[in-house]
Short mmCIF file of C-alpha atoms in Angstrom, two decimals:
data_model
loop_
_atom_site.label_atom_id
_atom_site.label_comp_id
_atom_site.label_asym_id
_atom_site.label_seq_id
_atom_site.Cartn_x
_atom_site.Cartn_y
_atom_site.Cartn_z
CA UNK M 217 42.65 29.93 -34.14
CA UNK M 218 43.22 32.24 -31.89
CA UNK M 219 42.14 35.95 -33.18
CA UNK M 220 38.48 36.95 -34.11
CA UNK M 221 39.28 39.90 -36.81
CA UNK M 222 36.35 42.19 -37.28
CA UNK M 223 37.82 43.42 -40.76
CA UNK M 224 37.98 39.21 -41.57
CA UNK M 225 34.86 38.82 -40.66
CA UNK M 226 33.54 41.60 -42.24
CA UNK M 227 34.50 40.20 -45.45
CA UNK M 228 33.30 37.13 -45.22
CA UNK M 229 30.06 38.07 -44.55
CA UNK M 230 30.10 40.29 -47.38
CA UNK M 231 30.96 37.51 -49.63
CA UNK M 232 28.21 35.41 -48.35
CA UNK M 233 25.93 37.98 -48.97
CA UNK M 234 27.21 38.68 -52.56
CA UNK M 235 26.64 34.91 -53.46
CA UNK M 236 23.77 34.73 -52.64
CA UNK M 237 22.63 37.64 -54.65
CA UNK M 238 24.35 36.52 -57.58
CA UNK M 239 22.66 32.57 -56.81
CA UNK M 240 19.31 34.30 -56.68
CA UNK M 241 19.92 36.21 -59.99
CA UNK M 242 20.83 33.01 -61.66
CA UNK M 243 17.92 30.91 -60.43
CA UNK M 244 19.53 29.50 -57.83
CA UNK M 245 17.26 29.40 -54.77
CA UNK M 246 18.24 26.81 -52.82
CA UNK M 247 22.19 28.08 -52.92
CA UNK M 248 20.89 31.81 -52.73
CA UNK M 249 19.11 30.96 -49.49
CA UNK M 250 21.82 28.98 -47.72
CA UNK M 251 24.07 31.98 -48.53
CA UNK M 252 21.74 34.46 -47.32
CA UNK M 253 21.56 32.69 -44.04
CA UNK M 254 25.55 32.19 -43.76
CA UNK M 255 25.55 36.73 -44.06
CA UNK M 256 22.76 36.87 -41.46
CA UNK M 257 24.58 34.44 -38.58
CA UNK M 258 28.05 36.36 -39.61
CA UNK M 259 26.11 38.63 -38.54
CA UNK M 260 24.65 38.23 -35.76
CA UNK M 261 28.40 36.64 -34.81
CA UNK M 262 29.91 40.08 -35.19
CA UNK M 263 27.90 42.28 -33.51
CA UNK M 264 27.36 39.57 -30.18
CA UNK M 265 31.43 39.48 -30.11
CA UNK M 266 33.07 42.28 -31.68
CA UNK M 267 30.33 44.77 -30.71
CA UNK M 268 31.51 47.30 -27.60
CA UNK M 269 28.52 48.30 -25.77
CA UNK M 270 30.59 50.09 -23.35
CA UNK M 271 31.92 52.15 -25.95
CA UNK M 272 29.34 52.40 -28.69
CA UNK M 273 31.87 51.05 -31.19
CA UNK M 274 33.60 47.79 -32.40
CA UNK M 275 37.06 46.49 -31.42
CA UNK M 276 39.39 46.02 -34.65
CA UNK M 277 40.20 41.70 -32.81
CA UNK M 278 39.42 39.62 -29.91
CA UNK M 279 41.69 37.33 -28.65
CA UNK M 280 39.31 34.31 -27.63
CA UNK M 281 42.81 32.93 -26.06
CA UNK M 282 43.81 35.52 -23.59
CA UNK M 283 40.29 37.12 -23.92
CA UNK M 284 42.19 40.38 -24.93
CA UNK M 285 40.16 43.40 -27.14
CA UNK M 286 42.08 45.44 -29.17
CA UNK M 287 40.49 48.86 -30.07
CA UNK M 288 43.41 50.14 -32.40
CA UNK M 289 42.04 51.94 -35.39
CA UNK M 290 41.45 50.76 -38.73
CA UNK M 291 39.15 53.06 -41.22
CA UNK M 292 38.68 49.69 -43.70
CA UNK M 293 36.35 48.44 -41.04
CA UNK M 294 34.53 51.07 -40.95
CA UNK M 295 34.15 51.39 -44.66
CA UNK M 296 33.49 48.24 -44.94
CA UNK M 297 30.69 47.75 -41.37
CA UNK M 298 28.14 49.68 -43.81
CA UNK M 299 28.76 48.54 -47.15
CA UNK M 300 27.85 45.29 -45.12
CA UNK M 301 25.36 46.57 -43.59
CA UNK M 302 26.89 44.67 -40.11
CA UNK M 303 26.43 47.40 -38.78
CA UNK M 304 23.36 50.50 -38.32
CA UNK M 305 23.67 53.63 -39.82
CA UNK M 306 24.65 55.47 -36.29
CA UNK M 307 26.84 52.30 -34.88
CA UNK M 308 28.90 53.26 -38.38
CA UNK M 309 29.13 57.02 -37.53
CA UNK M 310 29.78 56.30 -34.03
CA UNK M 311 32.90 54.04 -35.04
CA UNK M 312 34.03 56.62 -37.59
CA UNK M 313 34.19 59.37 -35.08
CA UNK M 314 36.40 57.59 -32.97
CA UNK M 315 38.92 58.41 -36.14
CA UNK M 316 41.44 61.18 -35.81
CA UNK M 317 42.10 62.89 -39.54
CA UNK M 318 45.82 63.03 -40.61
CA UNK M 319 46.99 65.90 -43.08
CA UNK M 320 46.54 62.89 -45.86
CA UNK M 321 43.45 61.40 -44.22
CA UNK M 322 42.92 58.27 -41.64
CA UNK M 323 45.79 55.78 -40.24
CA UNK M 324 45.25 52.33 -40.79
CA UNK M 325 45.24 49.95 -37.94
CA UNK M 326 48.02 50.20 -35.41
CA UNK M 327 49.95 46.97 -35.41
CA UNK M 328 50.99 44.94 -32.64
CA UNK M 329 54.60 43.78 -33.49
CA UNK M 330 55.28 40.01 -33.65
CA UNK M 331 58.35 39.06 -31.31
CA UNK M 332 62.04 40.21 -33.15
CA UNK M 333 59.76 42.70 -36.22
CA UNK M 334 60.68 46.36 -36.05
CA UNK M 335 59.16 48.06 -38.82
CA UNK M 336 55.42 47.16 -40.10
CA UNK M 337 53.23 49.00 -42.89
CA UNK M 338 50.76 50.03 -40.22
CA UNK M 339 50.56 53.44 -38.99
CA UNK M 340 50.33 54.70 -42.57
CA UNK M 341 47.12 56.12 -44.78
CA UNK M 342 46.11 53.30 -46.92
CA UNK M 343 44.98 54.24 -50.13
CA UNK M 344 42.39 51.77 -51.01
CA UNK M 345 40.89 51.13 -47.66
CA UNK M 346 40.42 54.97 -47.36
CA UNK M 347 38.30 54.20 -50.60
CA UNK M 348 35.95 51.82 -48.56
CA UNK M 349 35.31 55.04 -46.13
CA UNK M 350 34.66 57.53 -48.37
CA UNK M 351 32.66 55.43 -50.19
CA UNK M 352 30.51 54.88 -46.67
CA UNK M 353 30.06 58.25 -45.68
CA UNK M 354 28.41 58.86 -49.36
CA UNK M 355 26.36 56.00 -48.57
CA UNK M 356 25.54 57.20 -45.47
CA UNK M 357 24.57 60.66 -47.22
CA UNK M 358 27.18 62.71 -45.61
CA UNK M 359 28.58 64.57 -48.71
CA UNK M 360 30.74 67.20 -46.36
CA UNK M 361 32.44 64.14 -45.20
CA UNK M 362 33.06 62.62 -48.57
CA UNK M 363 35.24 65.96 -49.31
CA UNK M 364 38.02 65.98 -47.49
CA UNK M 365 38.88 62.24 -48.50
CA UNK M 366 39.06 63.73 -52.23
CA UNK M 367 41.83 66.35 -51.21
CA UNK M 368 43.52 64.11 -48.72
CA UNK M 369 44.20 61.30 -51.53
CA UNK M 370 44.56 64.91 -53.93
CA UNK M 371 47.29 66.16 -51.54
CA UNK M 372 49.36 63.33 -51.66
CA UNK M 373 49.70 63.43 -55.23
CA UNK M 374 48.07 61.16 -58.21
CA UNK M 375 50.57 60.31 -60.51
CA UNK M 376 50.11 56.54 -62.10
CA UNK M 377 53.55 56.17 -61.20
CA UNK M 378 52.58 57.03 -57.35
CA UNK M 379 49.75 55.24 -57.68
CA UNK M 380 51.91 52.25 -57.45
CA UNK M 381 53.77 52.71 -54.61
CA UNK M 382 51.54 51.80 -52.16
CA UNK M 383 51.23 53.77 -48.89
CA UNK M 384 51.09 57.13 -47.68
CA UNK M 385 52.87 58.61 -44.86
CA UNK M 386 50.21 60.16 -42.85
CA UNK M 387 52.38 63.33 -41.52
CA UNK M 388 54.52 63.99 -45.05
CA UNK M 389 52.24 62.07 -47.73
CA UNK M 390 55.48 61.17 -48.75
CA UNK M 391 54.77 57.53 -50.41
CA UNK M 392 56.25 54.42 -49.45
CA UNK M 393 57.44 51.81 -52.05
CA UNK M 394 56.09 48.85 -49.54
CA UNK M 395 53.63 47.64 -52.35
CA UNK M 396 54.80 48.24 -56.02
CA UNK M 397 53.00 47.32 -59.35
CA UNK M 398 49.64 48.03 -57.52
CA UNK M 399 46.84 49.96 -58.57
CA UNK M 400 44.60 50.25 -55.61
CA UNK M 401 45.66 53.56 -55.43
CA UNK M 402 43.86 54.09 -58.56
CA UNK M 403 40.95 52.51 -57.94
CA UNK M 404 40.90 53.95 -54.12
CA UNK M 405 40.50 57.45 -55.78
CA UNK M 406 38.48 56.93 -58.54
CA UNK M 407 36.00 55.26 -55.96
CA UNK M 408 35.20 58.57 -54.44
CA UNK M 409 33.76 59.58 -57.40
CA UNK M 410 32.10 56.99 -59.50
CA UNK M 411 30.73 55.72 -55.52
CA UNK M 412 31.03 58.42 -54.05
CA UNK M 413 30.31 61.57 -55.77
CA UNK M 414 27.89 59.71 -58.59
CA UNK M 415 26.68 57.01 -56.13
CA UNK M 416 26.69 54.60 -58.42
CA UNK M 417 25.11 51.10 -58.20
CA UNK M 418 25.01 48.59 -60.47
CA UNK M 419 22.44 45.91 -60.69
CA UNK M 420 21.45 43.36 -62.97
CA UNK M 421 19.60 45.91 -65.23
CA UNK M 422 21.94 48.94 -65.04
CA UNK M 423 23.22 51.48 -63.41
CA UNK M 424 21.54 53.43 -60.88
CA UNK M 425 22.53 56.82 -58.95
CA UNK M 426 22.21 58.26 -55.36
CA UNK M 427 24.35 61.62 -55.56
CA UNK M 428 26.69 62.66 -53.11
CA UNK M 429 27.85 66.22 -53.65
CA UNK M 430 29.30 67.94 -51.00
CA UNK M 431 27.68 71.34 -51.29
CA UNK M 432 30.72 73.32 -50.70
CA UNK M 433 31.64 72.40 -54.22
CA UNK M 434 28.99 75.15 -55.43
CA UNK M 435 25.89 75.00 -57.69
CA UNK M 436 28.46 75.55 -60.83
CA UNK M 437 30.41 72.14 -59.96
CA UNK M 438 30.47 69.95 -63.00
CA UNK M 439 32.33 66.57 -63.36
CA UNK M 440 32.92 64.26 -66.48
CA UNK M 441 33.72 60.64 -66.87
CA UNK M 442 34.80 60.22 -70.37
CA UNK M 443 34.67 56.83 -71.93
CA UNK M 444 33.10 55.46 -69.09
CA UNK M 445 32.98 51.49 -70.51
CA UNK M 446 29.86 49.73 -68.79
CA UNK M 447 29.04 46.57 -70.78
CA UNK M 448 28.27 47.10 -74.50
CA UNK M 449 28.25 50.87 -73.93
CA UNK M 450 30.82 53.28 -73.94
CA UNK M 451 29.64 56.44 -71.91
CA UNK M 452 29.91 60.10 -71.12
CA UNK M 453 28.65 60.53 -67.97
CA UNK M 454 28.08 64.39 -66.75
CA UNK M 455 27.12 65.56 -63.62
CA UNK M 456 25.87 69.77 -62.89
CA UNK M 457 25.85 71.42 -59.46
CA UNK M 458 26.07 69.99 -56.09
CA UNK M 459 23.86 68.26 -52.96
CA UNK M 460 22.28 64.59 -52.94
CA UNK M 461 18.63 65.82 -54.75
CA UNK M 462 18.62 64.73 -58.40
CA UNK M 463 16.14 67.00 -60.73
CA UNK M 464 16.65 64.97 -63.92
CA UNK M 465 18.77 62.20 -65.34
CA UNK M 466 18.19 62.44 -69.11
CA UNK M 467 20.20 58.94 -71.08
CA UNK M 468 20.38 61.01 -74.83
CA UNK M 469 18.28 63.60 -73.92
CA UNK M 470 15.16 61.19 -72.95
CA UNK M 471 14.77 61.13 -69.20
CA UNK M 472 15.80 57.75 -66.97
CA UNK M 473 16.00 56.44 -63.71
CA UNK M 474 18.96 54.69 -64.70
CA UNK M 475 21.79 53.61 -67.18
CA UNK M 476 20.10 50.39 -69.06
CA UNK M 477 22.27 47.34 -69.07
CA UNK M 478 20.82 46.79 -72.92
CA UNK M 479 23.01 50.12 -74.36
CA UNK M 480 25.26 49.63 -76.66
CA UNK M 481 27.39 52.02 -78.44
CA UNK M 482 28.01 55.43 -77.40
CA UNK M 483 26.08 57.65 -75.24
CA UNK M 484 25.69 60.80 -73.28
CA UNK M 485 24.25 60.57 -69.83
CA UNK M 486 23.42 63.66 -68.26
CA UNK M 487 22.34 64.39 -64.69
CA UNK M 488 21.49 67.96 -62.84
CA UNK M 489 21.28 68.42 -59.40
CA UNK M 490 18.52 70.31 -57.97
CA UNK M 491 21.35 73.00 -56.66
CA UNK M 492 22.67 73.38 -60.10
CA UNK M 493 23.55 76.70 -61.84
CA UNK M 494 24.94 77.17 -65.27
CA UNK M 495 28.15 75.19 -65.13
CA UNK M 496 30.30 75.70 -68.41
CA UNK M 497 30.90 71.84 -69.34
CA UNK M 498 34.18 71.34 -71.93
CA UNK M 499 33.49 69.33 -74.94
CA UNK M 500 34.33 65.62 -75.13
CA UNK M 501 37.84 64.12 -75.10
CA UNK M 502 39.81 61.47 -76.43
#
């Protein structure tokens, strides 16, 4: 009642938006609409009262009590402003520059204590909201951005077991046992890659790919996803050499524009960059 939360809203208009794509693809028009229209006036909403003119950027809350705007940092919201598309592409790059990197990559939002609290999980890098940026700045076709949230999360170490700790300090990338049993960590870093670095989309008749390889990995990068599961289909998914222009994506051997949803079984997707060299690609594993 009192605080307008532009990571809140954020999601909620994402979820409108979402609904109504999924109404649409079941034949849903009516439903699809009136969802469509709920995304467009969150909108609207959040850019009329969370947008900063004055600054170029977008407060983190507003309170509408005290008419107070907070402008402490929080990279999920700007992950998350163009994976919405709330925002443009330069309003995006224009909030994200107002970040300052960390040894183990951005701080979340700085809290404001409630009255008698001491100690609060803000402050620290948060593993799966650092997945939303990355995941932007691939969108946004900035692959030398991507990079350094690949070694920042790589720094702090990836064991499953730290993977469930939650947190990372931002100075020590020591972890913090705040959250345990979780696996966002997981899924945080595996998002700069099958979002990131593979661009991957999927839609109601596959998958589709808009590379983002940050060219400082050199034309004889190659990654592998082994056992990638996508539907019916168990896949091996390899990528050669480096940039965002694809010169072939071959499903088998036979060239594709995409993954079809219709595979089943076991198959061998193969794409090549146009900066590719002669990368030396291991065989399968377990």
């Amino acid at each position: 009642t009192q605080l307008q939360s532009l990571y809140g809203n954020v999601l909620v208009t994402m979820a409108w938006r979402d609904l109504g794509q999924i109404a649409g693809i079941l034949g849903f028009a009516n439903e699809a609409a009136q969802c469509s229209q709920k995304s467009a006036a969150s909108k609207v909403a959040i850019n009329a009262k969370l947008y900063r003119p004055e600054f170029g950027t977008y407060c983190y809350y507003l309170n509408v009590v005290s008419n107070t705007v907070y402008n402490y940092r929080e990279d999920i919201s700007a992950g998350l402003l163009c994976l919405s598309g709330v925002a443009s592409e330069q309003a995006c790059l224009d909030y994200h520059s107002n970040f300052t990197a960390t040894p183990y990559g951005y701080r979340n939002v700085d809290p404001i204590m409630p009255a008698g609290q001491t100690s609060y999980h803000g402050g620290n890098v948060w593993e799966d909201e650092a997945g939303f940026h990355g995941w932007a700045m691939a969108l946004l076709g900035r692959p030398e951005e991507l990079e350094p949230f690949i070694f920042w999360h790589a720094r702090a170490g990836l064991p499953l077991k730290k993977w469930q700790e939650g947190t990372i300090n931002p100075s020590t990338g020591q972890f913090h046992s705040n959250y345990t049993w979780v696996s966002w960590g997981a899924t945080g870093y595996t998002c700069y890659w099958t979002r990131g670095v593979f661009g991957m989309t999927y839609n109601p008749d596959g998958i589709q790919f808009a590379l983002c390889v940050p060219n400082s990995f050199g034309n004889n990068f190659y990654s592998v996803l082994n056992n990638f599961t996508y539907r019916d289909s168990r896949l091996r998914i390899i990528l050669a050499g480096c940039g965002t222009v694809v010169q072939s994506i071959l499903v088998d051997g036979v060239p594709a524009s995409r993954v079809p949803a219709t595979l089943t079984g076991v198959h061998v997707v193969r794409i090549t960059m146009t900066n590719s060299g002669s990368p030396n690609i291991p065989p399968p594993r377990e």
